[in-house]
Amino acid sequence: SQQGEEDPQALSIQEGENATMNCSYKTSINNLQWYRQNSGRGLVHLILIRSNEREKHSGRLRVTLDTSKKSSSLLITASRAADTASYFCATANSGGSNYKLTFGKGTLLTVNP
Amino acid sequence: GAGVSQTPSNKVTEKGKYVELRCDPISGHTALYWYRQSLGQGPEFLIYFQGTGAADDSGLPNDRFFAVRPEGSVSTLKIQRTERGDSAVYLCASRPSGGSTRAGELFFGEGSRLTVL
């Protein structure tokens, strides 16, 4: 089963524009992570935000987390053609000793030069 | 090596055959995960190991799927009596121990693409 649900499923923008992707989840979490996947490749970790954090930045990436709404957003500023990829949110369960990451279905981002 | 290594990168087999997929995690990473990804979908959790033991195998779809990690390093995902529906990319990931500052993120391999004819 998949915990996160990304929105939109696909997004096409011009180089230089900002891209915003959203993620909603269902159960309590320890943290939420965003990953990127180029076509035919493995996933690469982008950023992790803990359940007690509301916003985090890393370079051109900005992530927000609203635990009351069980949602997160990923903003990529000043996008580049090289940002074209699928982006997935993943939630880590809270409580217990198990640490399991559950992924959403992803947003396919296309940045046109 | 520096990253997670998965072999084979591609495997084509016939329905009913037995398949083994291997994952060599980053040295020192105690946790190892297997996911399955179908085209256009997100990774689907199968199983994860903490050391040698399976900490959570709730994602294994049925008893045709089995995974081992006998020495707490390399892991093998075994699929018996393969079916066409098993065709997917099987992803392996590893994670540092809890004391590391990067203990939360997973490091993924490039995946093993399985095609069952």
PDB file of C-alpha atoms in Angstrom:
ATOM      1  CA  SER A   1       0.000   0.000   0.000  1.00  0.00           C
ATOM      2  CA  GLN A   2       1.178   3.558  -0.580  1.00  0.00           C
ATOM      3  CA  GLN A   3       0.956   6.172   2.147  1.00  0.00           C
ATOM      4  CA  GLY A   4       1.839   9.333   0.270  1.00  0.00           C
ATOM      5  CA  GLU A   5      -0.114  10.729  -2.603  1.00  0.00           C
ATOM      6  CA  GLU A   6       1.617  13.309  -4.775  1.00  0.00           C
ATOM      7  CA  ASP A   7      -0.158  16.005  -6.662  1.00  0.00           C
ATOM      8  CA  PRO A   8      -0.024  16.757  -9.528  1.00  0.00           C
ATOM      9  CA  GLN A   9       0.796  13.449 -11.241  1.00  0.00           C
ATOM     10  CA  ALA A  10       2.591  15.364 -13.978  1.00  0.00           C
ATOM     11  CA  LEU A  11       3.876  18.916 -14.277  1.00  0.00           C
ATOM     12  CA  SER A  12       5.398  20.660 -17.283  1.00  0.00           C
ATOM     13  CA  ILE A  13       7.081  24.059 -16.927  1.00  0.00           C
ATOM     14  CA  GLN A  14       9.603  26.301 -18.653  1.00  0.00           C
ATOM     15  CA  GLU A  15      13.180  26.647 -17.522  1.00  0.00           C
ATOM     16  CA  GLY A  16      13.499  29.377 -14.903  1.00  0.00           C
ATOM     17  CA  GLU A  17      10.002  28.891 -13.515  1.00  0.00           C
ATOM     18  CA  ASN A  18       9.290  27.472 -10.071  1.00  0.00           C
ATOM     19  CA  ALA A  19       7.821  23.987  -9.628  1.00  0.00           C
ATOM     20  CA  THR A  20       5.612  23.043  -6.703  1.00  0.00           C
ATOM     21  CA  MET A  21       4.645  19.480  -5.863  1.00  0.00           C
ATOM     22  CA  ASN A  22       2.388  18.404  -3.039  1.00  0.00           C
ATOM     23  CA  CYS A  23       2.174  15.264  -0.960  1.00  0.00           C
ATOM     24  CA  SER A  24      -0.605  14.091   1.339  1.00  0.00           C
ATOM     25  CA  TYR A  25      -0.373  11.183   3.742  1.00  0.00           C
ATOM     26  CA  LYS A  26      -2.663   9.334   6.099  1.00  0.00           C
ATOM     27  CA  THR A  27      -0.994   8.255   9.329  1.00  0.00           C
ATOM     28  CA  SER A  28       1.315   9.770  11.944  1.00  0.00           C
ATOM     29  CA  ILE A  29       4.898  10.105  10.820  1.00  0.00           C
ATOM     30  CA  ASN A  30       8.392  10.399  12.249  1.00  0.00           C
ATOM     31  CA  ASN A  31       9.672  12.254   9.208  1.00  0.00           C
ATOM     32  CA  LEU A  32       8.877  12.919   5.567  1.00  0.00           C
ATOM     33  CA  GLN A  33      11.429  12.717   2.775  1.00  0.00           C
ATOM     34  CA  TRP A  34      11.576  13.706  -0.868  1.00  0.00           C
ATOM     35  CA  TYR A  35      13.430  11.692  -3.473  1.00  0.00           C
ATOM     36  CA  ARG A  36      14.185  12.211  -7.113  1.00  0.00           C
ATOM     37  CA  GLN A  37      14.396   9.552  -9.811  1.00  0.00           C
ATOM     38  CA  ASN A  38      15.734  10.036 -13.313  1.00  0.00           C
ATOM     39  CA  SER A  39      14.249   7.720 -15.905  1.00  0.00           C
ATOM     40  CA  GLY A  40      15.613   4.195 -15.553  1.00  0.00           C
ATOM     41  CA  ARG A  41      17.726   5.030 -12.523  1.00  0.00           C
ATOM     42  CA  GLY A  42      17.577   4.542  -8.761  1.00  0.00           C
ATOM     43  CA  LEU A  43      16.167   7.068  -6.332  1.00  0.00           C
ATOM     44  CA  VAL A  44      18.277   9.855  -4.891  1.00  0.00           C
ATOM     45  CA  HIS A  45      17.485  11.444  -1.540  1.00  0.00           C
ATOM     46  CA  LEU A  46      16.833  15.200  -1.690  1.00  0.00           C
ATOM     47  CA  ILE A  47      15.697  16.381   1.717  1.00  0.00           C
ATOM     48  CA  LEU A  48      14.263  15.133   5.020  1.00  0.00           C
ATOM     49  CA  ILE A  49      11.926  17.072   7.274  1.00  0.00           C
ATOM     50  CA  ARG A  50      11.098  15.837  10.761  1.00  0.00           C
ATOM     51  CA  SER A  51       7.597  15.843  12.195  1.00  0.00           C
ATOM     52  CA  ASN A  52       8.459  18.735  14.563  1.00  0.00           C
ATOM     53  CA  GLU A  53       9.781  20.922  11.729  1.00  0.00           C
ATOM     54  CA  ARG A  54       7.658  23.147   9.503  1.00  0.00           C
ATOM     55  CA  GLU A  55      10.053  24.247   6.785  1.00  0.00           C
ATOM     56  CA  LYS A  56      13.445  23.278   5.469  1.00  0.00           C
ATOM     57  CA  HIS A  57      15.700  24.571   2.708  1.00  0.00           C
ATOM     58  CA  SER A  58      18.458  22.976   0.688  1.00  0.00           C
ATOM     59  CA  GLY A  59      19.859  24.965  -2.228  1.00  0.00           C
ATOM     60  CA  ARG A  60      16.987  25.586  -4.654  1.00  0.00           C
ATOM     61  CA  LEU A  61      14.701  23.239  -2.718  1.00  0.00           C
ATOM     62  CA  ARG A  62      12.189  24.298  -0.102  1.00  0.00           C
ATOM     63  CA  VAL A  63      10.057  21.777   1.761  1.00  0.00           C
ATOM     64  CA  THR A  64       7.152  22.529   4.062  1.00  0.00           C
ATOM     65  CA  LEU A  65       5.315  20.180   6.378  1.00  0.00           C
ATOM     66  CA  ASP A  66       1.874  20.661   7.901  1.00  0.00           C
ATOM     67  CA  THR A  67       1.209  17.754  10.252  1.00  0.00           C
ATOM     68  CA  SER A  68      -2.287  19.029  11.093  1.00  0.00           C
ATOM     69  CA  LYS A  69      -3.246  18.668   7.423  1.00  0.00           C
ATOM     70  CA  LYS A  70      -0.970  15.664   6.878  1.00  0.00           C
ATOM     71  CA  SER A  71       0.587  17.337   3.865  1.00  0.00           C
ATOM     72  CA  SER A  72       3.922  18.501   2.530  1.00  0.00           C
ATOM     73  CA  SER A  73       5.073  20.533  -0.431  1.00  0.00           C
ATOM     74  CA  LEU A  74       8.313  20.589  -2.398  1.00  0.00           C
ATOM     75  CA  LEU A  75       9.246  23.800  -4.180  1.00  0.00           C
ATOM     76  CA  ILE A  76      12.032  23.863  -6.741  1.00  0.00           C
ATOM     77  CA  THR A  77      12.993  27.433  -7.599  1.00  0.00           C
ATOM     78  CA  ALA A  78      14.546  28.635 -10.858  1.00  0.00           C
ATOM     79  CA  SER A  79      14.107  25.230 -12.473  1.00  0.00           C
ATOM     80  CA  ARG A  80      16.558  23.836 -15.002  1.00  0.00           C
ATOM     81  CA  ALA A  81      16.165  21.269 -17.758  1.00  0.00           C
ATOM     82  CA  ALA A  82      18.317  18.945 -15.633  1.00  0.00           C
ATOM     83  CA  ASP A  83      15.586  18.968 -12.948  1.00  0.00           C
ATOM     84  CA  THR A  84      13.422  16.860 -15.276  1.00  0.00           C
ATOM     85  CA  ALA A  85      12.695  13.686 -13.275  1.00  0.00           C
ATOM     86  CA  SER A  86      10.076  11.973 -11.134  1.00  0.00           C
ATOM     87  CA  TYR A  87       9.783  13.220  -7.576  1.00  0.00           C
ATOM     88  CA  PHE A  88       8.485  11.043  -4.732  1.00  0.00           C
ATOM     89  CA  CYS A  89       7.570  11.797  -1.173  1.00  0.00           C
ATOM     90  CA  ALA A  90       8.148   9.079   1.404  1.00  0.00           C
ATOM     91  CA  THR A  91       6.943   8.885   4.972  1.00  0.00           C
ATOM     92  CA  ALA A  92       8.663   7.143   7.865  1.00  0.00           C
ATOM     93  CA  ASN A  93       6.304   5.592  10.387  1.00  0.00           C
ATOM     94  CA  SER A  94       6.300   6.967  13.901  1.00  0.00           C
ATOM     95  CA  GLY A  95       6.632   4.854  17.001  1.00  0.00           C
ATOM     96  CA  GLY A  96       8.224   1.460  17.533  1.00  0.00           C
ATOM     97  CA  SER A  97      11.655   0.294  16.523  1.00  0.00           C
ATOM     98  CA  ASN A  98      10.790  -0.392  12.905  1.00  0.00           C
ATOM     99  CA  TYR A  99      11.869   2.219  10.411  1.00  0.00           C
ATOM    100  CA  LYS A 100       9.942   1.711   7.213  1.00  0.00           C
ATOM    101  CA  LEU A 101       9.658   4.257   4.393  1.00  0.00           C
ATOM    102  CA  THR A 102       6.457   4.250   2.352  1.00  0.00           C
ATOM    103  CA  PHE A 103       6.500   6.019  -1.004  1.00  0.00           C
ATOM    104  CA  GLY A 104       3.832   7.799  -2.977  1.00  0.00           C
ATOM    105  CA  LYS A 105       3.179   7.422  -6.702  1.00  0.00           C
ATOM    106  CA  GLY A 106       5.260  10.421  -7.661  1.00  0.00           C
ATOM    107  CA  THR A 107       5.083  13.578  -9.746  1.00  0.00           C
ATOM    108  CA  LEU A 108       6.688  13.557 -13.170  1.00  0.00           C
ATOM    109  CA  LEU A 109       8.300  16.965 -13.690  1.00  0.00           C
ATOM    110  CA  THR A 110       9.312  18.092 -17.157  1.00  0.00           C
ATOM    111  CA  VAL A 111      11.327  21.291 -17.451  1.00  0.00           C
ATOM    112  CA  ASN A 112      11.403  22.563 -21.015  1.00  0.00           C
ATOM    113  CA  PRO A 113      14.493  24.494 -22.140  1.00  0.00           C
TER     114      PRO A 113
ATOM    115  CA  GLY B   1      32.216   0.127  -3.773  1.00  0.00           C
ATOM    116  CA  ALA B   2      30.925   3.526  -2.813  1.00  0.00           C
ATOM    117  CA  GLY B   3      27.254   2.909  -3.521  1.00  0.00           C
ATOM    118  CA  VAL B   4      24.616   0.189  -3.343  1.00  0.00           C
ATOM    119  CA  SER B   5      25.270  -2.418  -5.998  1.00  0.00           C
ATOM    120  CA  GLN B   6      22.557  -4.612  -7.511  1.00  0.00           C
ATOM    121  CA  THR B   7      22.999  -7.559  -9.831  1.00  0.00           C
ATOM    122  CA  PRO B   8      21.888  -8.450 -12.387  1.00  0.00           C
ATOM    123  CA  SER B   9      20.821  -5.115 -13.825  1.00  0.00           C
ATOM    124  CA  ASN B  10      18.504  -6.943 -16.214  1.00  0.00           C
ATOM    125  CA  LYS B  11      16.999 -10.393 -15.975  1.00  0.00           C
ATOM    126  CA  VAL B  12      14.673 -12.008 -18.498  1.00  0.00           C
ATOM    127  CA  THR B  13      13.145 -15.310 -17.470  1.00  0.00           C
ATOM    128  CA  GLU B  14      10.289 -17.571 -18.377  1.00  0.00           C
ATOM    129  CA  LYS B  15       7.126 -18.031 -16.386  1.00  0.00           C
ATOM    130  CA  GLY B  16       7.596 -20.649 -13.687  1.00  0.00           C
ATOM    131  CA  LYS B  17      11.356 -20.219 -13.307  1.00  0.00           C
ATOM    132  CA  TYR B  18      13.279 -19.353 -10.141  1.00  0.00           C
ATOM    133  CA  VAL B  19      15.100 -16.024  -9.891  1.00  0.00           C
ATOM    134  CA  GLU B  20      17.637 -14.565  -7.474  1.00  0.00           C
ATOM    135  CA  LEU B  21      18.424 -10.858  -7.250  1.00  0.00           C
ATOM    136  CA  ARG B  22      21.438  -9.696  -5.291  1.00  0.00           C
ATOM    137  CA  CYS B  23      22.075  -6.505  -3.343  1.00  0.00           C
ATOM    138  CA  ASP B  24      25.408  -5.358  -1.961  1.00  0.00           C
ATOM    139  CA  PRO B  25      24.766  -2.431   0.405  1.00  0.00           C
ATOM    140  CA  ILE B  26      27.073   0.398   1.375  1.00  0.00           C
ATOM    141  CA  SER B  27      29.688  -0.887   3.802  1.00  0.00           C
ATOM    142  CA  GLY B  28      28.661  -0.374   7.406  1.00  0.00           C
ATOM    143  CA  HIS B  29      24.975   0.218   6.680  1.00  0.00           C
ATOM    144  CA  THR B  30      23.003  -1.947   9.064  1.00  0.00           C
ATOM    145  CA  ALA B  31      19.557  -1.630   7.491  1.00  0.00           C
ATOM    146  CA  LEU B  32      18.714  -2.979   4.038  1.00  0.00           C
ATOM    147  CA  TYR B  33      15.443  -2.569   2.142  1.00  0.00           C
ATOM    148  CA  TRP B  34      13.836  -4.177  -0.881  1.00  0.00           C
ATOM    149  CA  TYR B  35      11.223  -2.358  -2.945  1.00  0.00           C
ATOM    150  CA  ARG B  36       9.423  -3.215  -6.169  1.00  0.00           C
ATOM    151  CA  GLN B  37       8.557  -0.552  -8.727  1.00  0.00           C
ATOM    152  CA  SER B  38       6.191  -0.987 -11.641  1.00  0.00           C
ATOM    153  CA  LEU B  39       6.156   1.400 -14.575  1.00  0.00           C
ATOM    154  CA  GLY B  40       4.717   4.777 -13.642  1.00  0.00           C
ATOM    155  CA  GLN B  41       4.348   3.860  -9.977  1.00  0.00           C
ATOM    156  CA  GLY B  42       6.229   4.621  -6.794  1.00  0.00           C
ATOM    157  CA  PRO B  43       8.404   2.057  -5.050  1.00  0.00           C
ATOM    158  CA  GLU B  44       6.350  -0.538  -3.180  1.00  0.00           C
ATOM    159  CA  PHE B  45       7.854  -1.791   0.078  1.00  0.00           C
ATOM    160  CA  LEU B  46       8.644  -5.501   0.256  1.00  0.00           C
ATOM    161  CA  ILE B  47      10.914  -6.188   3.233  1.00  0.00           C
ATOM    162  CA  TYR B  48      13.593  -4.634   5.372  1.00  0.00           C
ATOM    163  CA  PHE B  49      16.442  -6.101   7.385  1.00  0.00           C
ATOM    164  CA  GLN B  50      18.098  -4.747  10.477  1.00  0.00           C
ATOM    165  CA  GLY B  51      21.323  -6.703  10.588  1.00  0.00           C
ATOM    166  CA  THR B  52      20.661 -10.326   9.689  1.00  0.00           C
ATOM    167  CA  GLY B  53      17.016 -10.455  10.685  1.00  0.00           C
ATOM    168  CA  ALA B  54      13.941  -9.334   8.776  1.00  0.00           C
ATOM    169  CA  ALA B  55      12.536  -6.453  10.846  1.00  0.00           C
ATOM    170  CA  ASP B  56       9.451  -6.095   8.659  1.00  0.00           C
ATOM    171  CA  ASP B  57       8.423  -8.438   5.836  1.00  0.00           C
ATOM    172  CA  SER B  58       4.842  -7.241   5.592  1.00  0.00           C
ATOM    173  CA  GLY B  59       5.252  -6.172   1.971  1.00  0.00           C
ATOM    174  CA  LEU B  60       6.160  -9.569   0.523  1.00  0.00           C
ATOM    175  CA  PRO B  61       3.185 -10.333  -1.744  1.00  0.00           C
ATOM    176  CA  ASN B  62       3.038 -14.095  -1.184  1.00  0.00           C
ATOM    177  CA  ASP B  63       5.132 -17.098  -0.211  1.00  0.00           C
ATOM    178  CA  ARG B  64       6.843 -17.215  -3.587  1.00  0.00           C
ATOM    179  CA  PHE B  65       8.952 -14.279  -2.427  1.00  0.00           C
ATOM    180  CA  PHE B  66      11.728 -14.728   0.123  1.00  0.00           C
ATOM    181  CA  ALA B  67      14.767 -12.685   1.091  1.00  0.00           C
ATOM    182  CA  VAL B  68      17.845 -13.437   3.148  1.00  0.00           C
ATOM    183  CA  ARG B  69      20.766 -11.518   4.582  1.00  0.00           C
ATOM    184  CA  PRO B  70      22.791 -14.233   6.318  1.00  0.00           C
ATOM    185  CA  GLU B  71      25.829 -12.192   7.348  1.00  0.00           C
ATOM    186  CA  GLY B  72      24.206  -8.803   7.744  1.00  0.00           C
ATOM    187  CA  SER B  73      25.667  -7.422   4.543  1.00  0.00           C
ATOM    188  CA  VAL B  74      24.730  -8.815   1.099  1.00  0.00           C
ATOM    189  CA  SER B  75      21.078  -9.694   0.615  1.00  0.00           C
ATOM    190  CA  THR B  76      19.377 -11.936  -1.919  1.00  0.00           C
ATOM    191  CA  LEU B  77      15.751 -11.633  -2.988  1.00  0.00           C
ATOM    192  CA  LYS B  78      14.451 -14.978  -4.205  1.00  0.00           C
ATOM    193  CA  ILE B  79      11.351 -15.427  -6.331  1.00  0.00           C
ATOM    194  CA  GLN B  80      10.010 -18.911  -6.976  1.00  0.00           C
ATOM    195  CA  ARG B  81       7.690 -19.963  -9.805  1.00  0.00           C
ATOM    196  CA  THR B  82       7.804 -16.539 -11.388  1.00  0.00           C
ATOM    197  CA  GLU B  83       4.656 -15.086 -12.914  1.00  0.00           C
ATOM    198  CA  ARG B  84       4.263 -12.383 -15.560  1.00  0.00           C
ATOM    199  CA  GLY B  85       2.915 -10.061 -12.878  1.00  0.00           C
ATOM    200  CA  ASP B  86       6.281 -10.213 -11.106  1.00  0.00           C
ATOM    201  CA  SER B  87       7.804  -8.153 -13.913  1.00  0.00           C
ATOM    202  CA  ALA B  88       9.068  -4.914 -12.378  1.00  0.00           C
ATOM    203  CA  VAL B  89      12.207  -3.130 -11.264  1.00  0.00           C
ATOM    204  CA  TYR B  90      13.394  -4.436  -7.912  1.00  0.00           C
ATOM    205  CA  LEU B  91      15.162  -1.739  -5.940  1.00  0.00           C
ATOM    206  CA  CYS B  92      17.472  -2.236  -3.000  1.00  0.00           C
ATOM    207  CA  ALA B  93      18.416   0.469  -0.525  1.00  0.00           C
ATOM    208  CA  SER B  94      20.559   0.663   2.580  1.00  0.00           C
ATOM    209  CA  ARG B  95      20.607   2.997   5.541  1.00  0.00           C
ATOM    210  CA  PRO B  96      23.248   3.918   8.120  1.00  0.00           C
ATOM    211  CA  SER B  97      22.816   2.946  11.753  1.00  0.00           C
ATOM    212  CA  GLY B  98      20.731   5.086  14.059  1.00  0.00           C
ATOM    213  CA  GLY B  99      23.719   6.961  15.497  1.00  0.00           C
ATOM    214  CA  SER B 100      24.659   8.546  12.155  1.00  0.00           C
ATOM    215  CA  THR B 101      23.541  12.083  11.333  1.00  0.00           C
ATOM    216  CA  ARG B 102      22.245  10.707   8.040  1.00  0.00           C
ATOM    217  CA  ALA B 103      20.349   7.896   9.681  1.00  0.00           C
ATOM    218  CA  GLY B 104      17.020   8.800   8.128  1.00  0.00           C
ATOM    219  CA  GLU B 105      17.689   8.611   4.409  1.00  0.00           C
ATOM    220  CA  LEU B 106      17.886   5.582   2.177  1.00  0.00           C
ATOM    221  CA  PHE B 107      20.634   5.077  -0.387  1.00  0.00           C
ATOM    222  CA  PHE B 108      19.309   3.277  -3.432  1.00  0.00           C
ATOM    223  CA  GLY B 109      20.921   1.046  -6.005  1.00  0.00           C
ATOM    224  CA  GLU B 110      20.126   1.301  -9.708  1.00  0.00           C
ATOM    225  CA  GLY B 111      17.710  -1.623  -9.533  1.00  0.00           C
ATOM    226  CA  SER B 112      17.308  -5.013 -11.176  1.00  0.00           C
ATOM    227  CA  ARG B 113      14.803  -5.045 -14.012  1.00  0.00           C
ATOM    228  CA  LEU B 114      12.977  -8.375 -14.071  1.00  0.00           C
ATOM    229  CA  THR B 115      10.966  -9.409 -17.104  1.00  0.00           C
ATOM    230  CA  VAL B 116       8.940 -12.610 -16.935  1.00  0.00           C
ATOM    231  CA  LEU B 117       7.853 -13.854 -20.349  1.00  0.00           C
TER     232      LEU B 117
END
